[in-house]
């Protein structure tokens, strides 16, 4: 993008944070690490700054953003949560959970963050660097995943640089994200929790605190019927063949557990020891690596991933990446 900003890599130090805050206060765009994925942050109170997020990502203007704050009290001042929402906040914040509820009239959040919805999505991230940035900034940061719209979420500063150099002001480099999958998104209907997107907090963990959680069959689609339901997300250029027992001729192989990698010239393993946590942390980076090695063509065969715990969210992202496009 000619004429775009120089994208600065900022160190995870007081100086790097101070520089990030200065740029954010000027309406700039700064990518920063959370424990889930890197977010592309802007001052959530600044309409023009938030418009820049949509422009930099090429994001459809109908797809609302998550607002990040430093603690639950700040979140409660933005949205009107039902009792079970407050229970979830107390149990899982800071952490990989996003709560969606009606926005308060005096929240002071730029309406463009909501893209027309009456509700606002809010999250308190757990990554220390994200919290340091939020505290130093002293206000809410709107932040979608820091990738071009439709691409795989970034789990390292290098991933962000590859896609957004020249489009954003800086990347606060905090290394690799610990969880590696986006946050779980929870909404409410008549006070009862509904799962809008599986993610870093497992459904089992939610249910242990909240009782039954209804799953709405969320398929992200470019022509959404409701916010939170948008297509061809998390999509590499290569095709994906899921639940594969072994690679076919010419396919790349993405394994899980000590299964066969034989027969494939290009193979990676999500977790040799079969750990869903390790697999989640590796998923997006491995998809990027295989896609690059395949030059964005051909097929990646993916081993079956058990569906419980974090496996639910891993399978959700794989299904989206494999969806016809
Ligand atoms: O882990 C994460 O959630 C990361 C980090 C940076 O926080 N963020 C992230 O943002 O994944 P994004 O924009 O890539 O995905 C957020 C999803 C979108 O599908 C959006 O449609 C949905 O949240 N969403 C945002 N506001 C909503 C609302 N008011 N109602 C329903 N869905 C909403
Ligand atoms: Mg995203």
CSV table of C-alpha atoms and ligand atoms in Angstrom, one decimal:
chain,number,residue,atom,x,y,z
A,1,UNK,CA,0.0,0.0,0.0
A,2,UNK,CA,1.8,3.1,-1.1
A,3,UNK,CA,1.6,6.1,1.1
A,4,UNK,CA,0.7,3.9,4.1
A,5,UNK,CA,2.3,4.3,7.5
A,6,UNK,CA,5.7,2.9,8.3
A,7,UNK,CA,5.0,-0.1,10.5
A,8,UNK,CA,7.2,0.0,13.6
A,9,UNK,CA,8.1,-3.1,15.6
A,10,UNK,CA,7.8,-2.1,19.3
A,11,UNK,CA,9.6,-4.0,22.1
A,12,UNK,CA,7.7,-5.5,25.0
A,13,UNK,CA,9.3,-2.9,27.4
A,14,UNK,CA,8.1,0.3,29.1
A,15,UNK,CA,9.5,2.2,26.2
A,16,UNK,CA,7.7,0.1,23.7
A,17,UNK,CA,4.5,0.4,25.6
A,18,UNK,CA,4.9,4.2,26.0
A,19,UNK,CA,5.4,4.5,22.2
A,20,UNK,CA,2.4,2.3,21.5
A,21,UNK,CA,0.2,4.5,23.8
A,22,UNK,CA,1.5,7.7,22.1
A,23,UNK,CA,0.5,6.3,18.7
A,24,UNK,CA,-2.9,5.1,19.9
A,25,UNK,CA,-3.6,8.5,21.5
A,26,UNK,CA,-3.0,10.0,18.0
A,27,UNK,CA,-5.7,7.7,16.5
A,28,UNK,CA,-3.1,5.2,15.3
A,29,UNK,CA,-3.4,1.4,14.9
A,30,UNK,CA,-1.2,-0.8,17.0
A,31,UNK,CA,-1.2,-4.6,16.9
A,32,UNK,CA,-0.6,-6.2,20.3
A,33,UNK,CA,-0.4,-9.7,21.7
A,34,UNK,CA,-3.2,-11.3,23.8
A,35,UNK,CA,-3.0,-14.8,25.1
A,36,UNK,CA,-5.3,-15.9,22.3
A,37,UNK,CA,-4.1,-14.1,19.1
A,38,UNK,CA,-2.7,-10.7,18.2
A,39,UNK,CA,-5.3,-8.0,18.1
A,40,UNK,CA,-5.3,-4.9,15.9
A,41,UNK,CA,-6.0,-2.1,18.5
A,42,UNK,CA,-7.4,1.4,18.2
A,43,UNK,CA,-9.0,3.8,20.7
A,44,UNK,CA,-12.5,2.4,20.9
A,45,UNK,CA,-13.9,5.9,21.7
A,46,UNK,CA,-12.4,7.4,18.5
A,47,UNK,CA,-14.7,6.8,15.5
A,48,UNK,CA,-12.0,7.7,13.0
A,49,UNK,CA,-9.4,5.5,14.6
A,50,UNK,CA,-11.8,2.5,14.6
A,51,UNK,CA,-12.7,3.2,11.0
A,52,UNK,CA,-9.0,2.7,10.3
A,53,UNK,CA,-9.2,-0.9,11.6
A,54,UNK,CA,-11.8,-1.8,9.1
A,55,UNK,CA,-9.8,-0.1,6.3
A,56,UNK,CA,-6.5,-1.8,7.3
A,57,UNK,CA,-8.1,-5.3,7.5
A,58,UNK,CA,-10.4,-4.9,4.5
A,59,UNK,CA,-13.1,-5.9,7.0
A,60,UNK,CA,-16.8,-5.8,6.0
A,61,UNK,CA,-18.3,-2.8,7.8
A,62,UNK,CA,-21.1,-5.0,9.1
A,63,UNK,CA,-18.8,-7.2,11.2
A,64,UNK,CA,-18.5,-5.7,14.8
A,65,UNK,CA,-15.4,-5.6,16.9
A,66,UNK,CA,-14.4,-6.8,20.4
A,67,UNK,CA,-13.6,-4.0,22.9
A,68,UNK,CA,-10.7,-4.8,25.3
A,69,UNK,CA,-10.5,-3.4,28.8
A,70,UNK,CA,-8.1,-3.9,31.7
A,71,UNK,CA,-10.5,-5.3,34.3
A,72,UNK,CA,-14.0,-6.5,34.9
A,73,UNK,CA,-15.2,-3.2,36.5
A,74,UNK,CA,-14.3,-1.4,33.3
A,75,UNK,CA,-16.2,-4.0,31.3
A,76,UNK,CA,-19.3,-3.8,33.6
A,77,UNK,CA,-19.4,0.0,32.9
A,78,UNK,CA,-19.7,-0.7,29.2
A,79,UNK,CA,-22.3,-3.5,29.0
A,80,UNK,CA,-25.4,-4.6,30.9
A,81,UNK,CA,-24.7,-8.2,31.8
A,82,UNK,CA,-27.2,-10.7,33.2
A,83,UNK,CA,-26.4,-12.5,36.4
A,84,UNK,CA,-24.8,-15.4,34.5
A,85,UNK,CA,-22.7,-13.0,32.5
A,86,UNK,CA,-21.3,-11.6,35.8
A,87,UNK,CA,-20.6,-15.1,37.0
A,88,UNK,CA,-18.7,-15.9,33.8
A,89,UNK,CA,-16.7,-12.7,34.1
A,90,UNK,CA,-15.7,-13.4,37.6
A,91,UNK,CA,-14.8,-17.0,36.8
A,92,UNK,CA,-12.9,-16.4,33.5
A,93,UNK,CA,-11.5,-12.9,33.4
A,94,UNK,CA,-8.9,-12.0,32.7
A,95,UNK,CA,-8.8,-14.7,30.1
A,96,UNK,CA,-9.9,-16.0,26.6
A,97,UNK,CA,-13.6,-15.2,27.0
A,98,UNK,CA,-15.6,-12.5,25.3
A,99,UNK,CA,-19.0,-11.5,26.6
A,100,UNK,CA,-21.7,-10.0,24.4
A,101,UNK,CA,-24.5,-7.9,26.0
A,102,UNK,CA,-26.5,-4.7,25.4
A,103,UNK,CA,-24.2,-1.7,25.4
A,104,UNK,CA,-24.8,1.0,28.1
A,105,UNK,CA,-26.0,4.3,26.9
A,106,UNK,CA,-23.1,6.2,28.6
A,107,UNK,CA,-20.4,3.7,27.5
A,108,UNK,CA,-18.7,6.2,25.3
A,109,UNK,CA,-17.8,3.6,22.8
A,110,UNK,CA,-17.7,4.7,19.1
A,111,UNK,CA,-20.9,3.2,17.5
A,112,UNK,CA,-18.8,1.9,14.6
A,113,UNK,CA,-17.4,-0.8,16.9
A,114,UNK,CA,-20.8,-2.4,17.1
A,115,UNK,CA,-21.5,-2.2,13.3
A,116,UNK,CA,-25.2,-1.5,13.9
A,117,UNK,CA,-25.7,-4.1,16.7
A,118,UNK,CA,-27.4,-3.1,20.0
A,119,UNK,CA,-24.9,-5.3,21.8
A,120,UNK,CA,-21.2,-4.9,22.4
A,121,UNK,CA,-18.6,-7.6,22.7
A,122,UNK,CA,-16.1,-7.0,25.6
A,123,UNK,CA,-13.1,-8.9,26.8
A,124,UNK,CA,-10.4,-8.6,29.5
A,125,UNK,CA,-7.4,-10.4,28.2
A,126,UNK,CA,-4.9,-12.2,30.4
A,127,UNK,CA,-1.6,-11.7,28.6
A,128,UNK,CA,0.5,-9.4,30.9
A,129,UNK,CA,1.7,-7.3,28.0
A,130,UNK,CA,-1.9,-6.7,26.8
A,131,UNK,CA,-2.9,-5.7,30.4
A,132,UNK,CA,0.1,-3.4,30.7
A,133,UNK,CA,-0.8,-1.7,27.4
A,134,UNK,CA,-4.5,-1.3,28.4
A,135,UNK,CA,-3.5,0.1,31.8
A,136,UNK,CA,-1.0,2.5,30.3
A,137,UNK,CA,-3.5,3.6,27.6
A,138,UNK,CA,-6.1,4.1,30.3
A,139,UNK,CA,-9.1,3.4,28.1
A,140,UNK,CA,-10.9,0.8,25.9
A,141,UNK,CA,-9.2,-0.7,22.8
A,142,UNK,CA,-11.2,-2.0,19.9
A,143,UNK,CA,-9.3,-5.0,18.5
A,144,UNK,CA,-10.2,-7.7,16.0
A,145,UNK,CA,-7.6,-10.3,15.2
A,146,UNK,CA,-4.7,-8.6,13.4
A,147,UNK,CA,-5.0,-10.3,10.0
A,148,UNK,CA,-6.4,-9.3,6.7
A,149,UNK,CA,-10.1,-10.1,6.6
A,150,UNK,CA,-10.6,-13.8,5.7
A,151,UNK,CA,-7.1,-14.9,6.6
A,152,UNK,CA,-5.8,-17.0,9.5
A,153,UNK,CA,-5.4,-15.1,12.8
A,154,UNK,CA,-1.8,-14.2,13.8
A,155,UNK,CA,-0.1,-15.8,16.7
A,156,UNK,CA,3.2,-14.0,16.4
A,157,UNK,CA,4.4,-10.4,15.5
A,158,UNK,CA,5.9,-11.8,12.3
A,159,UNK,CA,2.5,-13.1,11.2
A,160,UNK,CA,1.1,-9.6,11.7
A,161,UNK,CA,4.1,-8.0,9.9
A,162,UNK,CA,3.6,-10.3,6.9
A,163,UNK,CA,0.1,-9.2,6.3
A,164,UNK,CA,-0.2,-5.6,7.7
A,165,UNK,CA,3.1,-3.9,7.1
A,166,UNK,CA,2.4,-0.5,5.6
A,167,UNK,CA,-1.2,-0.6,6.7
A,168,UNK,CA,-0.8,-0.1,10.5
A,169,UNK,CA,1.4,2.0,12.7
A,170,UNK,CA,3.1,-0.6,14.8
A,171,UNK,CA,3.3,-4.1,16.3
A,172,UNK,CA,4.0,-4.6,20.0
A,173,UNK,CA,6.1,-7.7,19.8
A,174,UNK,CA,5.4,-10.1,22.7
A,175,UNK,CA,6.4,-13.3,21.0
A,176,UNK,CA,4.1,-16.2,20.5
A,177,UNK,CA,0.5,-16.3,21.9
A,178,UNK,CA,0.1,-18.9,24.6
A,179,UNK,CA,-3.4,-20.1,23.7
A,180,UNK,CA,-3.3,-19.7,20.0
A,181,UNK,CA,-7.0,-19.8,19.3
A,182,UNK,CA,-9.4,-16.8,19.5
A,183,UNK,CA,-11.5,-16.2,22.6
A,184,UNK,CA,-14.8,-18.1,23.3
A,185,UNK,CA,-17.7,-15.7,22.6
A,186,UNK,CA,-20.7,-16.0,24.9
A,187,UNK,CA,-24.0,-14.1,24.4
A,188,UNK,CA,-27.2,-14.3,26.4
A,189,UNK,CA,-30.8,-14.9,25.6
A,190,UNK,CA,-33.3,-14.2,28.4
A,191,UNK,CA,-30.4,-14.3,30.8
A,192,UNK,CA,-29.2,-17.8,29.6
A,193,UNK,CA,-25.8,-18.2,28.0
A,194,UNK,CA,-25.5,-19.0,24.3
A,195,UNK,CA,-22.2,-20.0,22.7
A,196,UNK,CA,-21.5,-17.8,19.7
A,197,UNK,CA,-18.0,-19.0,19.0
A,198,UNK,CA,-16.0,-21.8,20.7
A,199,UNK,CA,-12.6,-20.7,21.7
A,200,UNK,CA,-9.9,-20.6,24.4
A,201,UNK,CA,-12.3,-21.3,27.3
A,202,UNK,CA,-13.9,-24.7,26.9
A,203,UNK,CA,-17.6,-25.4,26.9
A,204,UNK,CA,-17.0,-27.9,29.7
A,205,UNK,CA,-15.4,-25.2,31.8
A,206,UNK,CA,-18.2,-22.8,31.1
A,207,UNK,CA,-20.8,-25.4,32.0
A,208,UNK,CA,-19.1,-26.2,35.3
A,209,UNK,CA,-19.8,-22.6,36.3
A,210,UNK,CA,-23.0,-21.6,34.5
A,211,UNK,CA,-24.9,-24.8,34.0
A,212,UNK,CA,-26.1,-25.6,30.5
A,213,UNK,CA,-24.7,-23.5,27.6
A,214,UNK,CA,-26.7,-23.6,24.4
A,215,UNK,CA,-24.6,-23.8,21.3
A,216,UNK,CA,-26.0,-21.9,18.3
A,217,UNK,CA,-24.6,-23.4,15.1
A,218,UNK,CA,-22.4,-20.5,14.2
A,219,UNK,CA,-21.0,-20.5,10.7
A,220,UNK,CA,-19.1,-17.4,9.9
A,221,UNK,CA,-20.3,-16.1,6.6
A,222,UNK,CA,-19.5,-13.0,4.5
A,223,UNK,CA,-23.2,-12.3,4.3
A,224,UNK,CA,-24.0,-12.6,7.9
A,225,UNK,CA,-27.5,-13.2,9.2
A,226,UNK,CA,-26.3,-12.0,12.6
A,227,UNK,CA,-23.1,-10.3,13.8
A,228,UNK,CA,-20.6,-12.9,14.9
A,229,UNK,CA,-21.5,-15.2,12.0
A,230,UNK,CA,-19.3,-14.3,9.1
A,231,UNK,CA,-17.4,-17.1,5.9
A,232,UNK,CA,-14.1,-18.0,4.6
A,233,UNK,CA,-12.5,-17.0,7.8
A,234,UNK,CA,-9.3,-18.6,9.0
A,235,UNK,CA,-8.7,-19.7,5.4
A,236,UNK,CA,-5.3,-20.6,4.0
A,237,UNK,CA,-4.9,-20.7,0.2
A,238,UNK,CA,-4.4,-24.5,0.2
A,239,UNK,CA,-7.4,-26.8,0.5
A,240,UNK,CA,-7.9,-28.8,3.7
A,241,UNK,CA,-8.9,-32.5,3.9
A,242,UNK,CA,-10.1,-33.2,7.5
A,243,UNK,CA,-10.1,-36.4,9.5
A,244,UNK,CA,-7.6,-37.9,7.2
A,245,UNK,CA,-6.0,-41.2,8.3
A,246,UNK,CA,-2.9,-40.6,6.2
A,247,UNK,CA,-1.7,-38.3,3.5
A,248,UNK,CA,-2.5,-39.1,-0.2
A,249,UNK,CA,0.1,-38.6,-2.9
A,250,UNK,CA,1.2,-35.0,-3.1
A,251,UNK,CA,-0.7,-33.8,0.0
A,252,UNK,CA,1.0,-32.0,2.9
A,253,UNK,CA,0.3,-33.6,6.3
A,254,UNK,CA,-0.8,-32.0,9.5
A,255,UNK,CA,-0.6,-34.6,12.2
A,256,UNK,CA,-1.9,-34.9,15.8
A,257,UNK,CA,-0.4,-37.5,18.1
A,258,UNK,CA,2.2,-40.1,17.1
A,259,UNK,CA,0.4,-41.1,13.8
A,260,UNK,CA,1.9,-41.6,10.4
A,261,UNK,CA,3.8,-38.8,8.7
A,262,UNK,CA,5.2,-41.3,6.1
A,263,UNK,CA,4.4,-40.7,2.5
A,264,UNK,CA,4.3,-36.9,2.7
A,265,UNK,CA,7.2,-34.7,1.6
A,266,UNK,CA,5.8,-31.9,3.7
A,267,UNK,CA,4.5,-32.6,7.2
A,268,UNK,CA,4.1,-31.0,10.6
A,269,UNK,CA,2.6,-32.2,13.8
A,270,UNK,CA,0.2,-30.2,16.0
A,271,UNK,CA,1.2,-32.2,19.1
A,272,UNK,CA,3.1,-35.4,19.0
A,273,UNK,CA,2.0,-36.2,22.6
A,274,UNK,CA,-1.6,-35.6,21.6
A,275,UNK,CA,-2.1,-32.5,23.8
A,276,UNK,CA,-5.1,-30.3,22.7
A,277,UNK,CA,-3.5,-27.3,24.4
A,278,UNK,CA,-0.2,-27.7,22.5
A,279,UNK,CA,-2.2,-28.3,19.2
A,280,UNK,CA,-4.2,-25.1,19.7
A,281,UNK,CA,-1.0,-23.1,20.3
A,282,UNK,CA,0.5,-24.5,17.1
A,283,UNK,CA,-2.6,-24.6,14.8
A,284,UNK,CA,-2.5,-21.2,13.0
A,285,UNK,CA,1.3,-21.1,12.7
A,286,UNK,CA,1.4,-24.6,11.3
A,287,UNK,CA,-1.4,-23.8,8.8
A,288,UNK,CA,0.6,-20.7,7.7
A,289,UNK,CA,3.8,-22.7,7.3
A,290,UNK,CA,2.3,-25.5,5.3
A,291,UNK,CA,0.4,-23.0,3.1
A,292,UNK,CA,3.6,-21.2,2.4
A,293,UNK,CA,5.5,-24.4,1.6
A,294,UNK,CA,2.6,-25.4,-0.8
A,295,UNK,CA,2.6,-21.9,-2.3
A,296,UNK,CA,-1.0,-21.5,-1.4
A,297,UNK,CA,-2.1,-24.4,-3.6
A,298,UNK,CA,-2.7,-28.1,-3.3
A,299,UNK,CA,-4.1,-29.9,-0.2
A,300,UNK,CA,-3.3,-30.2,3.5
A,301,UNK,CA,-4.5,-33.5,5.0
A,302,UNK,CA,-5.3,-33.1,8.7
A,303,UNK,CA,-5.4,-35.9,11.2
A,304,UNK,CA,-8.6,-36.3,13.4
A,305,UNK,CA,-8.6,-34.2,16.5
A,306,UNK,CA,-10.6,-35.5,19.5
A,307,UNK,CA,-13.7,-33.2,19.9
A,308,UNK,CA,-13.6,-32.6,23.7
A,309,UNK,CA,-12.0,-29.7,25.5
A,310,UNK,CA,-10.1,-27.3,23.3
A,311,UNK,CA,-10.5,-29.9,20.5
A,312,UNK,CA,-14.0,-28.4,20.0
A,313,UNK,CA,-12.6,-25.0,19.1
A,314,UNK,CA,-9.7,-26.5,17.0
A,315,UNK,CA,-12.2,-28.5,14.9
A,316,UNK,CA,-14.4,-25.4,14.5
A,317,UNK,CA,-11.4,-23.5,13.0
A,318,UNK,CA,-10.4,-26.4,10.8
A,319,UNK,CA,-14.0,-26.7,9.5
A,320,UNK,CA,-14.0,-23.0,8.7
A,321,UNK,CA,-10.6,-23.3,7.0
A,322,UNK,CA,-11.9,-26.3,5.0
A,323,UNK,CA,-15.2,-24.7,4.0
A,324,UNK,CA,-15.9,-24.2,0.3
A,325,UNK,CA,-14.9,-20.8,-1.0
B,1,LIG,O1,-9.4,-13.8,20.9
B,1,LIG,C1,-10.1,-13.0,20.3
B,1,LIG,O2,-11.3,-12.9,20.4
B,1,LIG,C2,-9.3,-12.0,19.5
B,1,LIG,C3,-8.4,-11.1,20.4
B,1,LIG,C4,-7.7,-10.0,19.6
B,1,LIG,O3,-9.2,-10.6,21.4
B,1,LIG,N1,-10.2,-11.2,18.7
B,1,LIG,C5,-10.9,-11.6,17.7
B,1,LIG,O4,-11.7,-10.6,17.0
B,1,LIG,O5,-10.9,-12.8,17.3
B,1,LIG,P1,-12.4,-10.9,15.6
B,1,LIG,O6,-12.9,-9.5,15.2
B,1,LIG,O7,-11.4,-11.5,14.7
B,1,LIG,O8,-13.5,-11.8,15.9
B,1,LIG,C6,-14.6,-11.4,16.8
B,1,LIG,C7,-15.9,-12.0,16.4
B,1,LIG,C8,-16.4,-11.6,15.0
B,1,LIG,O9,-16.8,-12.8,14.4
B,1,LIG,C9,-17.5,-10.7,15.3
B,1,LIG,O10,-18.5,-10.8,14.3
B,1,LIG,C10,-18.0,-11.1,16.7
B,1,LIG,O11,-16.8,-11.4,17.4
B,1,LIG,N2,-18.7,-10.0,17.4
B,1,LIG,C11,-18.2,-8.8,17.7
B,1,LIG,N3,-19.2,-8.1,18.3
B,1,LIG,C12,-20.3,-8.8,18.3
B,1,LIG,C13,-21.6,-8.6,18.8
B,1,LIG,N4,-22.0,-7.5,19.3
B,1,LIG,N5,-22.5,-9.6,18.7
B,1,LIG,C14,-22.1,-10.8,18.1
B,1,LIG,N6,-20.9,-11.1,17.6
B,1,LIG,C15,-20.0,-10.1,17.7
B,2,LIG,MG1,-10.7,-12.5,13.2
